PDB file of C-alpha atoms in Angstrom:
ATOM      1  CA  UNK A   1     136.862 158.732 154.785  1.00  0.00           C
ATOM      2  CA  UNK A   2     138.484 157.655 151.468  1.00  0.00           C
ATOM      3  CA  UNK A   3     136.414 155.732 149.164  1.00  0.00           C
ATOM      4  CA  UNK A   4     137.071 152.069 148.990  1.00  0.00           C
ATOM      5  CA  UNK A   5     137.762 150.082 145.739  1.00  0.00           C
ATOM      6  CA  UNK A   6     134.446 148.331 146.059  1.00  0.00           C
ATOM      7  CA  UNK A   7     132.494 151.412 146.272  1.00  0.00           C
ATOM      8  CA  UNK A   8     134.229 153.416 143.655  1.00  0.00           C
ATOM      9  CA  UNK A   9     134.141 150.780 141.164  1.00  0.00           C
ATOM     10  CA  UNK A  10     131.072 150.982 138.960  1.00  0.00           C
ATOM     11  CA  UNK A  11     128.248 148.536 139.907  1.00  0.00           C
ATOM     12  CA  UNK A  12     124.537 147.893 140.270  1.00  0.00           C
ATOM     13  CA  UNK A  13     124.915 149.560 143.724  1.00  0.00           C
ATOM     14  CA  UNK A  14     125.372 152.861 142.180  1.00  0.00           C
ATOM     15  CA  UNK A  15     121.772 153.370 140.943  1.00  0.00           C
ATOM     16  CA  UNK A  16     120.409 151.538 143.856  1.00  0.00           C
ATOM     17  CA  UNK A  17     122.410 153.857 146.205  1.00  0.00           C
ATOM     18  CA  UNK A  18     121.244 156.778 144.397  1.00  0.00           C
ATOM     19  CA  UNK A  19     117.532 155.878 145.195  1.00  0.00           C
ATOM     20  CA  UNK A  20     117.832 154.210 148.714  1.00  0.00           C
ATOM     21  CA  UNK A  21     120.344 156.401 150.427  1.00  0.00           C
ATOM     22  CA  UNK A  22     118.581 159.764 150.047  1.00  0.00           C
ATOM     23  CA  UNK A  23     115.180 158.217 151.088  1.00  0.00           C
ATOM     24  CA  UNK A  24     116.639 156.436 154.232  1.00  0.00           C
ATOM     25  CA  UNK A  25     118.793 159.415 155.114  1.00  0.00           C
ATOM     26  CA  UNK A  26     115.175 161.225 155.587  1.00  0.00           C
ATOM     27  CA  UNK A  27     113.977 158.673 157.776  1.00  0.00           C
ATOM     28  CA  UNK A  28     117.114 157.724 159.982  1.00  0.00           C
ATOM     29  CA  UNK A  29     119.888 159.751 161.230  1.00  0.00           C
ATOM     30  CA  UNK A  30     122.598 157.022 161.567  1.00  0.00           C
ATOM     31  CA  UNK A  31     125.309 157.225 164.205  1.00  0.00           C
ATOM     32  CA  UNK A  32     128.004 154.693 163.958  1.00  0.00           C
ATOM     33  CA  UNK A  33     129.976 153.187 166.905  1.00  0.00           C
ATOM     34  CA  UNK A  34     133.377 151.632 166.053  1.00  0.00           C
ATOM     35  CA  UNK A  35     132.971 151.857 162.150  1.00  0.00           C
ATOM     36  CA  UNK A  36     136.577 150.959 161.744  1.00  0.00           C
ATOM     37  CA  UNK A  37     135.785 147.583 162.817  1.00  0.00           C
ATOM     38  CA  UNK A  38     133.981 146.951 159.498  1.00  0.00           C
ATOM     39  CA  UNK A  39     136.724 145.641 157.076  1.00  0.00           C
ATOM     40  CA  UNK A  40     137.676 148.227 154.491  1.00  0.00           C
ATOM     41  CA  UNK A  41     138.540 145.430 152.048  1.00  0.00           C
ATOM     42  CA  UNK A  42     138.388 141.701 151.730  1.00  0.00           C
ATOM     43  CA  UNK A  43     135.746 139.074 152.454  1.00  0.00           C
ATOM     44  CA  UNK A  44     133.906 138.717 155.652  1.00  0.00           C
ATOM     45  CA  UNK A  45     130.392 137.592 157.082  1.00  0.00           C
ATOM     46  CA  UNK A  46     128.692 140.317 158.916  1.00  0.00           C
ATOM     47  CA  UNK A  47     125.919 139.003 161.409  1.00  0.00           C
ATOM     48  CA  UNK A  48     123.256 141.420 162.675  1.00  0.00           C
ATOM     49  CA  UNK A  49     120.221 141.486 164.921  1.00  0.00           C
ATOM     50  CA  UNK A  50     116.960 141.735 163.232  1.00  0.00           C
ATOM     51  CA  UNK A  51     113.664 143.094 164.604  1.00  0.00           C
ATOM     52  CA  UNK A  52     112.051 145.323 161.985  1.00  0.00           C
ATOM     53  CA  UNK A  53     111.212 144.796 158.321  1.00  0.00           C
ATOM     54  CA  UNK A  54     112.997 148.161 157.772  1.00  0.00           C
ATOM     55  CA  UNK A  55     116.439 147.405 159.366  1.00  0.00           C
ATOM     56  CA  UNK A  56     117.914 145.720 156.353  1.00  0.00           C
ATOM     57  CA  UNK A  57     117.724 149.064 154.449  1.00  0.00           C
ATOM     58  CA  UNK A  58     119.170 150.937 157.284  1.00  0.00           C
ATOM     59  CA  UNK A  59     122.021 148.324 157.577  1.00  0.00           C
ATOM     60  CA  UNK A  60     122.575 148.545 153.893  1.00  0.00           C
ATOM     61  CA  UNK A  61     122.772 152.206 153.885  1.00  0.00           C
ATOM     62  CA  UNK A  62     125.179 152.099 156.801  1.00  0.00           C
ATOM     63  CA  UNK A  63     127.417 149.555 155.218  1.00  0.00           C
ATOM     64  CA  UNK A  64     127.383 151.289 151.826  1.00  0.00           C
ATOM     65  CA  UNK A  65     128.248 154.852 153.594  1.00  0.00           C
ATOM     66  CA  UNK A  66     131.268 153.017 155.237  1.00  0.00           C
ATOM     67  CA  UNK A  67     132.485 151.960 151.659  1.00  0.00           C
ATOM     68  CA  UNK A  68     131.408 148.319 151.311  1.00  0.00           C
ATOM     69  CA  UNK A  69     128.621 146.892 149.070  1.00  0.00           C
ATOM     70  CA  UNK A  70     125.865 145.579 151.250  1.00  0.00           C
ATOM     71  CA  UNK A  71     125.240 141.901 149.989  1.00  0.00           C
ATOM     72  CA  UNK A  72     122.926 139.822 151.960  1.00  0.00           C
ATOM     73  CA  UNK A  73     122.238 135.996 152.291  1.00  0.00           C
ATOM     74  CA  UNK A  74     118.883 135.433 150.764  1.00  0.00           C
ATOM     75  CA  UNK A  75     116.493 132.506 150.348  1.00  0.00           C
ATOM     76  CA  UNK A  76     117.418 130.346 147.489  1.00  0.00           C
ATOM     77  CA  UNK A  77     114.078 130.292 146.039  1.00  0.00           C
ATOM     78  CA  UNK A  78     114.137 134.068 145.519  1.00  0.00           C
ATOM     79  CA  UNK A  79     116.736 133.426 142.910  1.00  0.00           C
ATOM     80  CA  UNK A  80     114.351 131.538 140.754  1.00  0.00           C
ATOM     81  CA  UNK A  81     111.805 134.521 140.660  1.00  0.00           C
ATOM     82  CA  UNK A  82     111.856 136.368 137.054  1.00  0.00           C
ATOM     83  CA  UNK A  83     113.605 139.737 137.208  1.00  0.00           C
ATOM     84  CA  UNK A  84     114.137 139.607 141.014  1.00  0.00           C
ATOM     85  CA  UNK A  85     116.415 136.634 140.698  1.00  0.00           C
ATOM     86  CA  UNK A  86     118.555 138.364 138.175  1.00  0.00           C
ATOM     87  CA  UNK A  87     118.565 141.430 140.174  1.00  0.00           C
ATOM     88  CA  UNK A  88     119.917 139.424 143.192  1.00  0.00           C
ATOM     89  CA  UNK A  89     122.584 137.709 141.152  1.00  0.00           C
ATOM     90  CA  UNK A  90     123.795 140.875 139.396  1.00  0.00           C
ATOM     91  CA  UNK A  91     124.499 142.429 142.830  1.00  0.00           C
ATOM     92  CA  UNK A  92     126.256 139.360 144.265  1.00  0.00           C
ATOM     93  CA  UNK A  93     123.597 138.348 146.781  1.00  0.00           C
ATOM     94  CA  UNK A  94     124.206 134.964 148.424  1.00  0.00           C
ATOM     95  CA  UNK A  95     121.693 132.111 148.014  1.00  0.00           C
ATOM     96  CA  UNK A  96     120.850 129.782 150.928  1.00  0.00           C
ATOM     97  CA  UNK A  97     118.872 126.647 150.929  1.00  0.00           C
ATOM     98  CA  UNK A  98     115.974 126.479 153.422  1.00  0.00           C
ATOM     99  CA  UNK A  99     117.020 122.894 154.544  1.00  0.00           C
ATOM    100  CA  UNK A 100     120.234 121.359 155.355  1.00  0.00           C
ATOM    101  CA  UNK A 101     120.930 118.699 152.728  1.00  0.00           C
ATOM    102  CA  UNK A 102     124.120 117.615 150.726  1.00  0.00           C
ATOM    103  CA  UNK A 103     122.918 119.889 147.796  1.00  0.00           C
ATOM    104  CA  UNK A 104     122.542 122.844 150.247  1.00  0.00           C
ATOM    105  CA  UNK A 105     126.034 122.209 151.667  1.00  0.00           C
ATOM    106  CA  UNK A 106     127.465 122.226 148.395  1.00  0.00           C
ATOM    107  CA  UNK A 107     125.679 125.613 147.426  1.00  0.00           C
ATOM    108  CA  UNK A 108     126.946 127.113 150.722  1.00  0.00           C
ATOM    109  CA  UNK A 109     130.496 125.921 149.890  1.00  0.00           C
ATOM    110  CA  UNK A 110     130.359 127.613 146.372  1.00  0.00           C
ATOM    111  CA  UNK A 111     128.832 130.787 148.045  1.00  0.00           C
ATOM    112  CA  UNK A 112     131.779 130.874 150.334  1.00  0.00           C
ATOM    113  CA  UNK A 113     134.423 130.406 147.695  1.00  0.00           C
ATOM    114  CA  UNK A 114     132.822 133.108 145.472  1.00  0.00           C
ATOM    115  CA  UNK A 115     132.962 135.581 148.538  1.00  0.00           C
ATOM    116  CA  UNK A 116     136.589 134.752 148.883  1.00  0.00           C
ATOM    117  CA  UNK A 117     137.514 134.926 145.269  1.00  0.00           C
ATOM    118  CA  UNK A 118     135.830 138.365 144.794  1.00  0.00           C
ATOM    119  CA  UNK A 119     136.788 139.843 148.291  1.00  0.00           C
ATOM    120  CA  UNK A 120     133.133 140.465 149.034  1.00  0.00           C
ATOM    121  CA  UNK A 121     131.308 140.883 152.427  1.00  0.00           C
ATOM    122  CA  UNK A 122     127.791 139.341 153.117  1.00  0.00           C
ATOM    123  CA  UNK A 123     125.346 140.394 155.712  1.00  0.00           C
ATOM    124  CA  UNK A 124     123.492 137.453 157.361  1.00  0.00           C
ATOM    125  CA  UNK A 125     120.563 137.724 159.847  1.00  0.00           C
ATOM    126  CA  UNK A 126     121.486 134.484 161.900  1.00  0.00           C
ATOM    127  CA  UNK A 127     118.017 134.463 163.266  1.00  0.00           C
ATOM    128  CA  UNK A 128     116.514 133.754 159.960  1.00  0.00           C
ATOM    129  CA  UNK A 129     113.620 136.141 160.512  1.00  0.00           C
ATOM    130  CA  UNK A 130     112.467 138.949 162.829  1.00  0.00           C
ATOM    131  CA  UNK A 131     113.216 138.147 166.526  1.00  0.00           C
ATOM    132  CA  UNK A 132     110.204 136.725 168.305  1.00  0.00           C
ATOM    133  CA  UNK A 133     111.576 137.935 171.757  1.00  0.00           C
ATOM    134  CA  UNK A 134     108.917 140.295 173.110  1.00  0.00           C
ATOM    135  CA  UNK A 135     111.836 142.890 174.184  1.00  0.00           C
ATOM    136  CA  UNK A 136     113.328 142.639 170.654  1.00  0.00           C
ATOM    137  CA  UNK A 137     116.526 140.921 172.097  1.00  0.00           C
ATOM    138  CA  UNK A 138     118.332 138.460 169.635  1.00  0.00           C
ATOM    139  CA  UNK A 139     116.714 135.128 169.810  1.00  0.00           C
ATOM    140  CA  UNK A 140     118.071 131.648 169.058  1.00  0.00           C
ATOM    141  CA  UNK A 141     119.941 131.729 165.879  1.00  0.00           C
ATOM    142  CA  UNK A 142     120.101 129.379 162.758  1.00  0.00           C
ATOM    143  CA  UNK A 143     123.573 127.951 161.617  1.00  0.00           C
ATOM    144  CA  UNK A 144     123.790 129.377 158.128  1.00  0.00           C
ATOM    145  CA  UNK A 145     126.095 132.327 158.993  1.00  0.00           C
ATOM    146  CA  UNK A 146     128.593 130.077 160.933  1.00  0.00           C
ATOM    147  CA  UNK A 147     128.589 127.391 158.215  1.00  0.00           C
ATOM    148  CA  UNK A 148     129.278 130.050 155.520  1.00  0.00           C
ATOM    149  CA  UNK A 149     132.100 131.426 157.605  1.00  0.00           C
ATOM    150  CA  UNK A 150     133.785 128.222 158.576  1.00  0.00           C
ATOM    151  CA  UNK A 151     133.548 126.815 155.028  1.00  0.00           C
ATOM    152  CA  UNK A 152     135.988 129.515 153.857  1.00  0.00           C
ATOM    153  CA  UNK A 153     137.794 130.761 156.995  1.00  0.00           C
ATOM    154  CA  UNK A 154     135.937 133.958 156.839  1.00  0.00           C
ATOM    155  CA  UNK A 155     136.015 136.558 159.718  1.00  0.00           C
ATOM    156  CA  UNK A 156     132.639 136.882 161.515  1.00  0.00           C
ATOM    157  CA  UNK A 157     132.016 140.653 162.131  1.00  0.00           C
ATOM    158  CA  UNK A 158     129.065 141.360 164.787  1.00  0.00           C
ATOM    159  CA  UNK A 159     126.932 144.277 164.317  1.00  0.00           C
ATOM    160  CA  UNK A 160     123.960 145.600 166.132  1.00  0.00           C
ATOM    161  CA  UNK A 161     121.597 148.515 165.494  1.00  0.00           C
ATOM    162  CA  UNK A 162     118.836 150.147 167.562  1.00  0.00           C
ATOM    163  CA  UNK A 163     116.411 152.745 166.737  1.00  0.00           C
ATOM    164  CA  UNK A 164     114.681 151.232 163.690  1.00  0.00           C
ATOM    165  CA  UNK A 165     111.787 150.284 165.864  1.00  0.00           C
ATOM    166  CA  UNK A 166     110.669 153.997 166.034  1.00  0.00           C
ATOM    167  CA  UNK A 167     110.625 154.212 162.190  1.00  0.00           C
ATOM    168  CA  UNK A 168     108.819 150.838 161.680  1.00  0.00           C
ATOM    169  CA  UNK A 169     107.795 148.758 164.715  1.00  0.00           C
ATOM    170  CA  UNK A 170     107.895 145.027 164.325  1.00  0.00           C
ATOM    171  CA  UNK A 171     104.942 144.001 161.908  1.00  0.00           C
ATOM    172  CA  UNK A 172     103.802 147.638 162.264  1.00  0.00           C
ATOM    173  CA  UNK A 173     103.532 150.510 159.792  1.00  0.00           C
ATOM    174  CA  UNK A 174     106.130 152.859 158.549  1.00  0.00           C
ATOM    175  CA  UNK A 175     106.179 156.083 160.506  1.00  0.00           C
ATOM    176  CA  UNK A 176     107.302 158.825 158.436  1.00  0.00           C
ATOM    177  CA  UNK A 177     107.269 161.683 160.971  1.00  0.00           C
ATOM    178  CA  UNK A 178     109.307 163.089 162.638  1.00  0.00           C
ATOM    179  CA  UNK A 179     112.032 162.770 159.936  1.00  0.00           C
ATOM    180  CA  UNK A 180     115.577 161.621 160.802  1.00  0.00           C
ATOM    181  CA  UNK A 181     114.793 159.533 163.800  1.00  0.00           C
ATOM    182  CA  UNK A 182     118.141 158.468 165.571  1.00  0.00           C
ATOM    183  CA  UNK A 183     119.529 155.146 164.771  1.00  0.00           C
ATOM    184  CA  UNK A 184     122.870 153.683 166.113  1.00  0.00           C
ATOM    185  CA  UNK A 185     124.900 150.843 164.353  1.00  0.00           C
ATOM    186  CA  UNK A 186     127.613 149.375 166.284  1.00  0.00           C
ATOM    187  CA  UNK A 187     130.357 147.005 165.095  1.00  0.00           C
ATOM    188  CA  UNK A 188     132.458 144.670 167.122  1.00  0.00           C
ATOM    189  CA  UNK A 189     135.707 142.754 166.799  1.00  0.00           C
ATOM    190  CA  UNK A 190     135.668 139.493 165.016  1.00  0.00           C
ATOM    191  CA  UNK A 191     134.181 136.657 166.906  1.00  0.00           C
ATOM    192  CA  UNK A 192     136.705 134.031 167.626  1.00  0.00           C
ATOM    193  CA  UNK A 193     135.451 130.753 165.989  1.00  0.00           C
ATOM    194  CA  UNK A 194     138.925 129.203 165.810  1.00  0.00           C
ATOM    195  CA  UNK A 195     137.858 126.440 168.101  1.00  0.00           C
ATOM    196  CA  UNK A 196     135.431 125.194 165.393  1.00  0.00           C
ATOM    197  CA  UNK A 197     137.750 125.491 162.308  1.00  0.00           C
ATOM    198  CA  UNK A 198     137.451 122.445 160.069  1.00  0.00           C
ATOM    199  CA  UNK A 199     134.164 121.427 161.703  1.00  0.00           C
ATOM    200  CA  UNK A 200     131.806 123.099 159.174  1.00  0.00           C
ATOM    201  CA  UNK A 201     129.909 119.943 158.796  1.00  0.00           C
ATOM    202  CA  UNK A 202     129.429 119.053 162.422  1.00  0.00           C
ATOM    203  CA  UNK A 203     126.041 119.929 163.452  1.00  0.00           C
ATOM    204  CA  UNK A 204     127.092 120.205 167.048  1.00  0.00           C
ATOM    205  CA  UNK A 205     129.968 122.460 166.314  1.00  0.00           C
ATOM    206  CA  UNK A 206     127.740 124.652 164.127  1.00  0.00           C
ATOM    207  CA  UNK A 207     124.959 124.932 167.005  1.00  0.00           C
ATOM    208  CA  UNK A 208     127.678 125.782 169.593  1.00  0.00           C
ATOM    209  CA  UNK A 209     129.291 128.481 167.530  1.00  0.00           C
ATOM    210  CA  UNK A 210     125.952 129.957 166.444  1.00  0.00           C
ATOM    211  CA  UNK A 211     125.082 130.151 170.316  1.00  0.00           C
ATOM    212  CA  UNK A 212     128.469 132.088 170.665  1.00  0.00           C
ATOM    213  CA  UNK A 213     127.488 134.490 167.858  1.00  0.00           C
ATOM    214  CA  UNK A 214     124.012 135.101 169.264  1.00  0.00           C
ATOM    215  CA  UNK A 215     125.206 135.600 172.791  1.00  0.00           C
ATOM    216  CA  UNK A 216     127.734 138.411 171.412  1.00  0.00           C
ATOM    217  CA  UNK A 217     125.045 140.112 169.614  1.00  0.00           C
ATOM    218  CA  UNK A 218     122.805 140.141 172.633  1.00  0.00           C
ATOM    219  CA  UNK A 219     125.742 141.429 174.656  1.00  0.00           C
ATOM    220  CA  UNK A 220     126.535 144.145 172.201  1.00  0.00           C
ATOM    221  CA  UNK A 221     122.751 145.165 171.904  1.00  0.00           C
ATOM    222  CA  UNK A 222     122.703 145.289 175.737  1.00  0.00           C
ATOM    223  CA  UNK A 223     125.596 147.823 175.742  1.00  0.00           C
ATOM    224  CA  UNK A 224     123.891 149.819 173.020  1.00  0.00           C
ATOM    225  CA  UNK A 225     120.456 149.947 174.964  1.00  0.00           C
ATOM    226  CA  UNK A 226     122.106 150.307 178.331  1.00  0.00           C
ATOM    227  CA  UNK A 227     120.198 147.114 179.572  1.00  0.00           C
ATOM    228  CA  UNK A 228     121.023 143.545 180.494  1.00  0.00           C
ATOM    229  CA  UNK A 229     120.028 141.023 177.956  1.00  0.00           C
ATOM    230  CA  UNK A 230     118.251 137.783 179.179  1.00  0.00           C
ATOM    231  CA  UNK A 231     120.748 134.821 180.056  1.00  0.00           C
ATOM    232  CA  UNK A 232     119.098 132.635 177.425  1.00  0.00           C
ATOM    233  CA  UNK A 233     118.073 133.386 173.737  1.00  0.00           C
ATOM    234  CA  UNK A 234     114.283 133.086 173.002  1.00  0.00           C
ATOM    235  CA  UNK A 235     113.348 129.890 171.724  1.00  0.00           C
ATOM    236  CA  UNK A 236     110.107 130.238 169.512  1.00  0.00           C
ATOM    237  CA  UNK A 237     109.504 126.493 169.530  1.00  0.00           C
ATOM    238  CA  UNK A 238     108.949 126.785 173.256  1.00  0.00           C
ATOM    239  CA  UNK A 239     106.204 129.471 172.783  1.00  0.00           C
ATOM    240  CA  UNK A 240     104.408 127.803 169.935  1.00  0.00           C
ATOM    241  CA  UNK A 241     105.764 130.361 167.473  1.00  0.00           C
ATOM    242  CA  UNK A 242     106.837 129.821 163.776  1.00  0.00           C
ATOM    243  CA  UNK A 243     110.599 130.210 163.075  1.00  0.00           C
ATOM    244  CA  UNK A 244     110.385 130.433 159.274  1.00  0.00           C
ATOM    245  CA  UNK A 245     111.226 133.548 157.542  1.00  0.00           C
ATOM    246  CA  UNK A 246     113.101 135.052 154.453  1.00  0.00           C
ATOM    247  CA  UNK A 247     116.577 134.221 155.546  1.00  0.00           C
ATOM    248  CA  UNK A 248     116.255 130.827 157.011  1.00  0.00           C
ATOM    249  CA  UNK A 249     119.454 128.757 157.191  1.00  0.00           C
TER     250      UNK A 249
END
């Protein structure tokens, strides 16, 4: 596969990739399904399921191998941490505020404009944290990913992965052996959110669109697992569980 301009252009991702990719390649043998559905160039928002602390590294490795820089949406407060904040800004990570306010809306709009201007992609975990579903299905999502996409008219690319739980179970310890456990990453067609165009500041529209996104992720994961996902997404509030996490939006 011909290298993309984003991967061949010198950046902070080169030294990071030189460290992370070899290590993760020892842990995971990644197989791709429909990798051509990840845009080779241009801006996009990629939404993914999240059930293990290690799956961001697996997804990042996969996206980098396919030629795109793995930028994530991260909590705005992390950007104020010395050294870490500088690293996040240098690699083009996207800040997101924990609460929906006029200030956070402006920050999201700025982030959207930056993504478009530089033709970047951003990876978002719309659940905001590890799923609380006992069977590791995608749970109810938060609206940050949809808001980001609608603000700038970006395509929303769904991606699901399965197998990371064998490397690091949810809230469990890293399992080094055996090496190269199989992990599959599947990409889907852009999710059609045209019905919500121009409604990025309507909470009802954002909620509906987010439900559509989460249902699509559950459907894709069901195909990957060979199982039928639950009809409704898990709602932590109904089970007295906290929903807060590193990527809340």
